[in-house]
Amino acid sequence: MASTNGQEWRKTTADVNYLVSTATALLDYDFIDMAFRTEDMYWAKPLPRDQLTTLLANSTTFGLYRVLPDAPAPKSADSPSSPRTPSPTLENRPTDELEQIGIARVITDRVTTTYLTDVYILPDYRTHGLGKWLIQCCNERAFLVTTPGVGKDFYTRELGFWDVREEEERLVCMTRRFFKMD
């Protein structure tokens, strides 16, 4: 059941309708717990439900959902290919049955800085352009930490992110010695 809080974006790919929403009421905690347990999210660990609730309450989570049954998305001025154009209102719209298939969590001050973390999509949905779309729905001021190989190549190629070391004259990325950097 869809909620009326948050922002949402819709997209249809191969006659399947998808929804990205920041509505917290839509989040499937069992899905998120399962994602945190996968090898694909090696940096994350499963959390007790109360800690997961706190984590999600103190960040913005973009849930990626498959709309069931595959009913046509409502006609509007918002283009499904325009990821940063949220629906102007979520009031008075039909209720959808949703299956959560992905997440992207951000920690943000909602003005200038967004730290993108915990991006996950079920393996069966990874070749449909949904990951790129999901991340495009997130704030474009995102700071991203990823793996040097495949992760870096993907985010550079698909989304235009670049290595902070390329900005050494204007930006320095710092950490405590807990993390060893090459």
mmCIF file of C-alpha atoms in Angstrom:
data_model
loop_
_atom_site.group_PDB
_atom_site.id
_atom_site.type_symbol
_atom_site.label_atom_id
_atom_site.label_comp_id
_atom_site.label_asym_id
_atom_site.label_seq_id
_atom_site.Cartn_x
_atom_site.Cartn_y
_atom_site.Cartn_z
ATOM 1 C CA MET A 1 0.000 0.000 0.000
ATOM 2 C CA ALA A 2 1.423 3.372 -1.014
ATOM 3 C CA SER A 3 1.869 6.188 1.442
ATOM 4 C CA THR A 4 1.303 9.903 0.928
ATOM 5 C CA ASN A 5 4.565 11.143 2.472
ATOM 6 C CA GLY A 6 7.859 11.550 0.655
ATOM 7 C CA GLN A 7 8.767 12.061 -2.981
ATOM 8 C CA GLU A 8 8.335 9.578 -5.791
ATOM 9 C CA TRP A 9 9.455 8.915 -9.333
ATOM 10 C CA ARG A 10 7.984 6.414 -11.815
ATOM 11 C CA LYS A 11 9.471 4.578 -14.756
ATOM 12 C CA THR A 12 8.312 1.885 -17.156
ATOM 13 C CA THR A 13 10.883 -0.498 -18.625
ATOM 14 C CA ALA A 14 9.914 -3.429 -20.869
ATOM 15 C CA ASP A 15 6.250 -2.965 -19.869
ATOM 16 C CA VAL A 16 7.078 -3.273 -16.154
ATOM 17 C CA ASN A 17 6.272 -0.305 -13.916
ATOM 18 C CA TYR A 18 8.704 0.775 -11.221
ATOM 19 C CA LEU A 19 8.523 3.288 -8.422
ATOM 20 C CA VAL A 20 11.247 5.030 -6.429
ATOM 21 C CA SER A 21 9.911 6.580 -3.246
ATOM 22 C CA THR A 22 11.261 8.202 -0.103
ATOM 23 C CA ALA A 23 8.070 7.335 1.794
ATOM 24 C CA THR A 24 9.249 5.600 4.947
ATOM 25 C CA ALA A 25 5.949 3.772 5.370
ATOM 26 C CA LEU A 26 6.687 1.803 2.184
ATOM 27 C CA LEU A 27 10.035 0.402 3.357
ATOM 28 C CA ASP A 28 10.122 -3.358 3.778
ATOM 29 C CA TYR A 29 12.344 -3.913 6.818
ATOM 30 C CA ASP A 30 12.675 -7.622 6.053
ATOM 31 C CA PHE A 31 13.945 -6.751 2.555
ATOM 32 C CA ILE A 32 16.469 -4.271 3.977
ATOM 33 C CA ASP A 33 17.623 -6.793 6.576
ATOM 34 C CA MET A 34 18.073 -9.387 3.799
ATOM 35 C CA ALA A 35 20.056 -6.867 1.707
ATOM 36 C CA PHE A 36 22.339 -6.112 4.676
ATOM 37 C CA ARG A 37 23.028 -9.845 4.983
ATOM 38 C CA THR A 38 24.167 -10.299 1.361
ATOM 39 C CA GLU A 39 27.759 -10.454 0.201
ATOM 40 C CA ASP A 40 26.886 -7.653 -2.232
ATOM 41 C CA MET A 41 26.689 -5.284 0.745
ATOM 42 C CA TYR A 42 29.896 -6.486 2.383
ATOM 43 C CA TRP A 43 30.271 -3.179 4.269
ATOM 44 C CA ALA A 44 26.878 -3.536 5.963
ATOM 45 C CA LYS A 45 25.914 -5.843 8.781
ATOM 46 C CA PRO A 46 22.454 -6.969 9.853
ATOM 47 C CA LEU A 47 21.097 -4.891 12.733
ATOM 48 C CA PRO A 48 18.560 -5.589 15.457
ATOM 49 C CA ARG A 49 15.149 -4.186 14.456
ATOM 50 C CA ASP A 50 15.332 -1.251 16.891
ATOM 51 C CA GLN A 51 18.727 -0.167 15.511
ATOM 52 C CA LEU A 52 17.531 -0.601 11.924
ATOM 53 C CA THR A 53 14.524 1.572 12.763
ATOM 54 C CA THR A 54 16.810 4.272 14.189
ATOM 55 C CA LEU A 55 19.170 4.043 11.192
ATOM 56 C CA LEU A 56 16.301 4.494 8.736
ATOM 57 C CA ALA A 57 14.658 7.264 10.783
ATOM 58 C CA ASN A 58 17.883 9.292 10.702
ATOM 59 C CA SER A 59 18.529 9.029 6.975
ATOM 60 C CA THR A 60 16.581 9.214 3.741
ATOM 61 C CA THR A 61 16.022 5.889 2.048
ATOM 62 C CA PHE A 62 15.025 5.718 -1.590
ATOM 63 C CA GLY A 63 13.072 2.494 -1.946
ATOM 64 C CA LEU A 64 12.935 0.909 -5.400
ATOM 65 C CA TYR A 65 9.709 -1.027 -6.001
ATOM 66 C CA ARG A 66 8.136 -3.064 -8.739
ATOM 67 C CA VAL A 67 4.503 -2.020 -9.090
ATOM 68 C CA LEU A 68 2.146 -5.035 -8.899
ATOM 69 C CA PRO A 69 0.104 -5.773 -10.889
ATOM 70 C CA ASP A 70 1.790 -4.063 -13.772
ATOM 71 C CA ALA A 71 -0.777 -1.313 -14.254
ATOM 72 C CA PRO A 72 0.086 1.699 -16.421
ATOM 73 C CA ALA A 73 1.653 4.583 -14.541
ATOM 74 C CA PRO A 74 -0.632 7.605 -14.191
ATOM 75 C CA LYS A 75 -0.266 10.192 -16.946
ATOM 76 C CA SER A 76 1.390 13.385 -15.730
ATOM 77 C CA ALA A 77 3.808 16.084 -16.777
ATOM 78 C CA ASP A 78 6.553 14.144 -15.022
ATOM 79 C CA SER A 79 8.587 12.063 -17.419
ATOM 80 C CA PRO A 80 9.764 8.649 -16.167
ATOM 81 C CA SER A 81 13.127 9.470 -17.730
ATOM 82 C CA SER A 82 13.400 12.649 -15.649
ATOM 83 C CA PRO A 83 14.524 11.183 -12.321
ATOM 84 C CA ARG A 84 14.842 14.451 -10.406
ATOM 85 C CA THR A 85 11.251 15.506 -11.048
ATOM 86 C CA PRO A 86 9.217 14.228 -8.137
ATOM 87 C CA SER A 87 5.457 14.023 -8.335
ATOM 88 C CA PRO A 88 4.044 17.374 -7.220
ATOM 89 C CA THR A 89 1.620 15.678 -4.858
ATOM 90 C CA LEU A 90 1.062 12.164 -3.649
ATOM 91 C CA GLU A 91 -2.448 12.929 -2.427
ATOM 92 C CA ASN A 92 -5.482 11.444 -4.145
ATOM 93 C CA ARG A 93 -3.647 8.926 -6.291
ATOM 94 C CA PRO A 94 -4.463 5.249 -6.689
ATOM 95 C CA THR A 95 -2.951 2.846 -4.199
ATOM 96 C CA ASP A 96 -0.379 0.472 -5.670
ATOM 97 C CA GLU A 97 0.694 -2.972 -4.584
ATOM 98 C CA LEU A 98 4.471 -2.847 -4.366
ATOM 99 C CA GLU A 99 7.346 -5.315 -4.142
ATOM 100 C CA GLN A 100 10.574 -3.786 -2.852
ATOM 101 C CA ILE A 101 13.501 -4.704 -5.103
ATOM 102 C CA GLY A 102 16.142 -2.137 -4.151
ATOM 103 C CA ILE A 103 17.336 0.648 -1.887
ATOM 104 C CA ALA A 104 19.701 3.599 -1.867
ATOM 105 C CA ARG A 105 20.179 5.237 1.514
ATOM 106 C CA VAL A 106 21.489 8.762 1.947
ATOM 107 C CA ILE A 107 22.654 10.676 4.974
ATOM 108 C CA THR A 108 21.978 14.343 4.310
ATOM 109 C CA ASP A 109 21.431 17.813 5.721
ATOM 110 C CA ARG A 110 18.868 18.241 2.891
ATOM 111 C CA VAL A 111 20.543 21.466 1.730
ATOM 112 C CA THR A 112 24.146 21.063 0.590
ATOM 113 C CA THR A 113 25.529 17.623 1.365
ATOM 114 C CA THR A 114 24.404 14.089 0.664
ATOM 115 C CA TYR A 115 26.401 10.962 1.489
ATOM 116 C CA LEU A 116 25.181 8.055 -0.638
ATOM 117 C CA THR A 117 25.453 4.623 0.954
ATOM 118 C CA ASP A 118 23.802 1.202 1.041
ATOM 119 C CA VAL A 119 22.887 0.905 -2.636
ATOM 120 C CA TYR A 120 21.415 -2.519 -3.393
ATOM 121 C CA ILE A 121 19.184 -4.033 -6.085
ATOM 122 C CA LEU A 122 18.061 -7.646 -6.289
ATOM 123 C CA PRO A 123 20.235 -9.497 -8.833
ATOM 124 C CA ASP A 124 17.287 -10.264 -11.175
ATOM 125 C CA TYR A 125 16.719 -6.512 -11.707
ATOM 126 C CA ARG A 126 20.313 -5.354 -12.259
ATOM 127 C CA THR A 127 20.353 -5.334 -16.054
ATOM 128 C CA HIS A 128 17.365 -3.040 -16.608
ATOM 129 C CA GLY A 129 19.017 0.352 -15.927
ATOM 130 C CA LEU A 130 17.266 0.563 -12.568
ATOM 131 C CA GLY A 131 20.438 1.103 -10.527
ATOM 132 C CA LYS A 132 21.420 4.109 -12.589
ATOM 133 C CA TRP A 133 17.894 5.493 -12.355
ATOM 134 C CA LEU A 134 17.731 4.880 -8.595
ATOM 135 C CA ILE A 135 20.941 6.801 -8.016
ATOM 136 C CA GLN A 136 19.809 9.609 -10.340
ATOM 137 C CA CYS A 137 16.756 9.995 -8.116
ATOM 138 C CA CYS A 138 19.108 10.732 -5.228
ATOM 139 C CA ASN A 139 20.421 14.250 -4.737
ATOM 140 C CA GLU A 140 23.095 15.192 -7.260
ATOM 141 C CA ARG A 141 25.301 16.614 -4.489
ATOM 142 C CA ALA A 142 26.140 13.086 -3.399
ATOM 143 C CA PHE A 143 29.465 12.063 -1.944
ATOM 144 C CA LEU A 144 30.013 8.380 -2.675
ATOM 145 C CA VAL A 145 32.389 5.811 -1.231
ATOM 146 C CA THR A 146 32.821 2.724 -3.422
ATOM 147 C CA THR A 147 35.223 -0.077 -4.255
ATOM 148 C CA PRO A 148 38.238 0.811 -6.439
ATOM 149 C CA GLY A 149 37.492 -1.690 -9.222
ATOM 150 C CA VAL A 150 34.013 -2.381 -10.534
ATOM 151 C CA GLY A 151 32.269 0.176 -8.298
ATOM 152 C CA LYS A 152 34.516 3.064 -9.317
ATOM 153 C CA ASP A 153 34.326 2.154 -13.007
ATOM 154 C CA PHE A 154 30.518 1.895 -12.904
ATOM 155 C CA TYR A 155 29.901 5.185 -11.077
ATOM 156 C CA THR A 156 32.401 7.007 -13.295
ATOM 157 C CA ARG A 157 31.030 5.611 -16.564
ATOM 158 C CA GLU A 158 27.324 5.652 -15.796
ATOM 159 C CA LEU A 159 26.861 8.627 -13.484
ATOM 160 C CA GLY A 160 29.810 10.940 -13.964
ATOM 161 C CA PHE A 161 31.295 10.580 -10.478
ATOM 162 C CA TRP A 162 35.051 11.087 -10.307
ATOM 163 C CA ASP A 163 37.818 10.159 -7.921
ATOM 164 C CA VAL A 164 38.275 12.831 -5.251
ATOM 165 C CA ARG A 165 42.036 12.576 -5.821
ATOM 166 C CA GLU A 166 41.443 14.245 -9.209
ATOM 167 C CA GLU A 167 40.344 17.345 -7.263
ATOM 168 C CA GLU A 168 43.486 17.582 -5.127
ATOM 169 C CA GLU A 169 43.850 21.318 -5.796
ATOM 170 C CA ARG A 170 40.312 22.049 -4.567
ATOM 171 C CA LEU A 171 39.279 19.196 -2.277
ATOM 172 C CA VAL A 172 40.878 16.896 0.250
ATOM 173 C CA CYS A 173 39.199 13.743 1.551
ATOM 174 C CA MET A 174 40.289 12.979 5.124
ATOM 175 C CA THR A 175 39.719 10.195 7.637
ATOM 176 C CA ARG A 176 41.155 8.970 10.902
ATOM 177 C CA ARG A 177 43.791 6.257 10.687
ATOM 178 C CA PHE A 178 41.147 3.561 11.199
ATOM 179 C CA PHE A 179 40.888 3.214 7.420
ATOM 180 C CA LYS A 180 44.096 2.457 5.607
ATOM 181 C CA MET A 181 44.388 4.377 2.338
ATOM 182 C CA ASP A 182 46.881 3.609 -0.423
#
